[in-house]
């Protein structure tokens, strides 16, 4: 196959894969990312076993919540993107969770003091005042979040040089939590190596993780994708780095 044919076939493949939910298994053998050292799913499972009522915000397709070994009596998940809502409702039947479709902005549709535990993996936004409102006294918020400048190398490969990131710094999260009346009791950070072996994996990732290149489409960025494809073919896998932080805050 010609170089042009190889490129066109790969980007078509990456563009055709469904991106609903938050399952990245399609990337097996095509891309990889290191896992944070703290084991978010394990931490969530341990916390869930000790509470009566819990809420998962931005559940995606419910993939993490579905692995909780001992769900609490009341387990609720929220999701704003309609395609993910349907996926989450199917996935979370096994743990008896109720999935609530919500707007992308507050308020959350729950009474004050409804939950002992609120969790969220990679939230789009963290509504700290709403989290404080729905937590019971003595309750906790546990979240793994996207850090500042995550996948910056990939963003710049498509968009060109970018200014230093202004948001998603862990210190900003701590300040916002404290401003909402919560007490931060744990904060950890990690830089994780990400490897892309072909341009199909890049296309799929950019379609799914939409904040990496806002407004991404194959047609809009075809020249940049071709340049990156040629680089991978000549130099080997493309390496970027994900930024993550874990934050835990308690309601007094």
XYZ file of C-alpha atoms in Angstrom:
252
model
C 0.000 0.000 0.000
C 1.223 3.500 -0.796
C 2.077 5.949 1.963
C -0.970 8.019 1.033
C -3.206 4.953 1.085
C -1.864 3.892 4.470
C -2.551 7.350 5.913
C -6.088 7.540 4.525
C -6.941 4.054 5.738
C -5.691 4.769 9.255
C -7.455 8.085 9.728
C -10.677 6.574 8.363
C -10.333 3.756 10.876
C -9.782 6.139 13.774
C -12.700 8.307 12.654
C -15.160 5.407 12.447
C -14.852 3.991 15.967
C -17.719 4.973 18.339
C -16.554 7.238 21.174
C -19.468 6.935 23.617
C -18.600 6.043 27.189
C -15.152 6.207 28.763
C -13.764 2.838 27.722
C -10.414 3.056 25.914
C -10.031 -0.657 25.178
C -9.988 -0.008 21.408
C -6.532 1.514 21.866
C -5.025 -1.773 23.082
C -1.838 -2.327 21.094
C -2.127 1.091 19.436
C -1.620 3.469 22.366
C -0.865 3.236 26.076
C -0.860 5.500 29.111
C 0.720 4.935 32.499
C -1.686 4.632 35.418
C -1.496 6.974 38.426
C 0.204 5.367 41.418
C -2.671 5.897 43.856
C -5.198 3.503 42.226
C -8.328 5.656 41.980
C -10.781 2.792 41.352
C -9.448 0.920 44.384
C -9.765 4.014 46.577
C -13.336 4.608 45.411
C -14.264 0.982 46.053
C -12.907 1.153 49.591
C -14.772 4.390 50.364
C -18.048 3.090 48.891
C -18.042 0.140 51.288
C -18.182 2.473 54.301
C -21.074 4.833 53.382
C -24.850 4.758 53.010
C -25.287 7.209 50.126
C -22.862 8.099 47.339
C -22.831 10.193 44.172
C -20.574 9.853 41.115
C -20.449 13.071 39.058
C -19.589 12.911 35.325
C -19.750 9.121 35.356
C -19.107 8.833 31.595
C -20.276 5.354 30.640
C -20.147 4.244 34.286
C -17.056 2.120 33.725
C -15.284 2.948 37.010
C -18.384 2.927 39.197
C -19.470 -0.450 37.820
C -16.378 -2.060 39.363
C -17.250 -1.056 42.941
C -17.285 -4.383 44.837
C -19.647 -3.314 47.643
C -22.037 -0.535 46.502
C -23.806 1.524 49.184
C -27.595 1.250 49.603
C -28.078 4.524 47.687
C -25.836 4.984 44.653
C -26.451 7.763 42.123
C -24.479 8.824 39.050
C -24.834 11.936 36.909
C -23.899 12.470 33.265
C -24.512 15.409 30.919
C -23.714 13.946 27.495
C -26.820 12.082 26.204
C -24.958 9.242 24.404
C -23.103 8.456 27.617
C -26.320 8.425 29.669
C -27.638 5.426 27.773
C -24.316 3.607 28.092
C -24.105 4.339 31.822
C -27.636 3.095 32.495
C -26.803 -0.248 30.893
C -23.399 -0.517 32.577
C -24.532 0.454 36.083
C -27.452 -1.946 36.395
C -25.033 -4.451 37.926
C -24.400 -2.211 40.950
C -27.949 -0.880 41.300
C -27.024 2.730 40.546
C -29.525 5.333 39.385
C -28.220 7.438 36.486
C -29.505 11.017 36.297
C -29.047 13.120 33.166
C -28.039 16.640 34.192
C -27.232 19.957 32.587
C -23.633 20.975 32.002
C -23.979 23.718 34.637
C -25.169 23.716 38.254
C -27.257 23.219 40.245
C -27.196 19.500 40.879
C -30.751 18.104 41.171
C -30.348 16.842 44.758
C -31.311 18.141 48.200
C -28.662 19.580 50.510
C -26.909 16.993 52.638
C -27.940 14.020 50.478
C -24.652 12.103 50.280
C -21.902 10.804 52.536
C -19.508 10.526 49.597
C -19.178 12.314 46.254
C -16.653 11.049 43.710
C -15.663 12.102 40.210
C -13.049 10.851 37.746
C -11.867 13.465 35.257
C -14.741 15.931 35.726
C -15.199 18.522 33.007
C -15.739 21.165 35.696
C -15.770 20.847 39.486
C -18.737 22.627 41.032
C -17.245 23.029 44.475
C -20.141 24.936 46.027
C -22.600 22.288 44.797
C -20.407 19.473 46.084
C -20.278 21.146 49.490
C -24.063 21.629 49.404
C -24.988 17.997 48.646
C -22.446 16.514 51.081
C -23.558 15.654 54.569
C -21.551 16.953 57.523
C -18.538 14.687 57.847
C -18.803 13.586 54.221
C -16.015 13.488 51.652
C -15.299 14.377 48.044
C -12.722 12.181 46.257
C -11.690 12.992 42.708
C -9.027 12.175 40.138
C -8.649 15.209 37.907
C -6.966 16.247 34.672
C -3.960 18.430 35.475
C -2.699 21.556 33.757
C -1.047 21.029 30.372
C -2.086 17.402 30.036
C -1.106 15.875 26.673
C 0.489 19.207 25.781
C 2.870 17.593 23.290
C -0.076 16.184 21.335
C -2.018 19.461 21.487
C 0.986 21.356 20.127
C 1.602 18.764 17.405
C -1.822 19.710 16.022
C -2.232 23.351 17.075
C 1.358 24.609 17.203
C 2.995 26.311 20.229
C 0.595 27.124 23.061
C 0.835 29.557 25.991
C 1.375 28.168 29.495
C -1.838 26.593 30.840
C -3.939 28.938 32.956
C -6.333 26.405 34.488
C -6.467 22.943 36.063
C -3.571 23.538 38.442
C -3.890 21.526 41.694
C -3.365 24.666 43.769
C -6.411 26.238 42.110
C -8.513 23.224 43.078
C -7.377 23.466 46.684
C -8.260 27.165 46.828
C -11.698 26.562 45.282
C -12.456 23.706 47.681
C -11.515 25.810 50.684
C -13.559 28.750 49.388
C -16.591 26.421 49.324
C -16.036 25.541 52.978
C -14.340 22.167 52.477
C -11.075 21.005 54.039
C -8.548 19.400 51.684
C -6.984 16.376 53.380
C -5.086 14.788 50.473
C -3.475 16.088 47.274
C -1.222 14.020 45.002
C 0.098 14.652 41.497
C 1.483 12.452 38.717
C 2.966 12.838 35.231
C 2.135 9.827 33.074
C 3.835 8.760 29.844
C 1.460 8.288 26.892
C 2.525 6.523 23.685
C 0.715 6.587 20.318
C 1.804 3.941 17.805
C -0.230 5.083 14.791
C -2.320 7.993 13.558
C -5.581 6.034 13.938
C -4.983 5.993 17.690
C -4.359 9.760 17.636
C -7.588 10.425 15.710
C -9.638 8.251 18.050
C -8.099 9.881 21.134
C -8.714 13.429 19.868
C -12.350 12.595 19.057
C -12.891 11.139 22.514
C -10.834 13.443 24.744
C -12.248 16.611 23.226
C -10.353 19.154 25.341
C -6.991 18.084 23.876
C -7.749 19.892 20.589
C -11.056 21.764 20.978
C -13.214 21.529 17.876
C -11.142 18.702 16.415
C -12.255 17.073 13.162
C -10.215 15.033 10.714
C -11.036 17.357 7.842
C -10.056 20.481 9.737
C -6.664 19.130 10.788
C -5.816 16.773 7.933
C -2.438 18.452 7.100
C -1.333 18.327 10.738
C -2.423 14.693 11.016
C -0.491 13.832 7.869
C 2.624 15.493 9.273
C 2.296 13.559 12.528
C 1.677 10.311 10.620
C 4.875 10.849 8.655
C 6.777 11.585 11.876
C 5.550 8.351 13.496
C 6.507 6.368 10.394
C 10.000 7.909 10.312
C 10.842 8.182 14.030
C 8.635 5.681 15.845
C 5.782 6.134 18.360
C 4.724 9.635 19.386
C 5.178 10.280 23.116
C 3.178 12.765 25.192
C 2.515 13.133 28.918
C -0.739 13.204 30.845
C -1.059 15.247 34.032
C -3.266 13.955 36.844
C -3.970 14.889 40.434
C -5.931 13.258 43.209
C -7.793 15.497 45.620
C -9.807 14.576 48.708
C -11.794 17.140 50.683
C -13.983 16.756 53.771
C -17.140 18.586 54.746
C -16.786 19.799 58.361
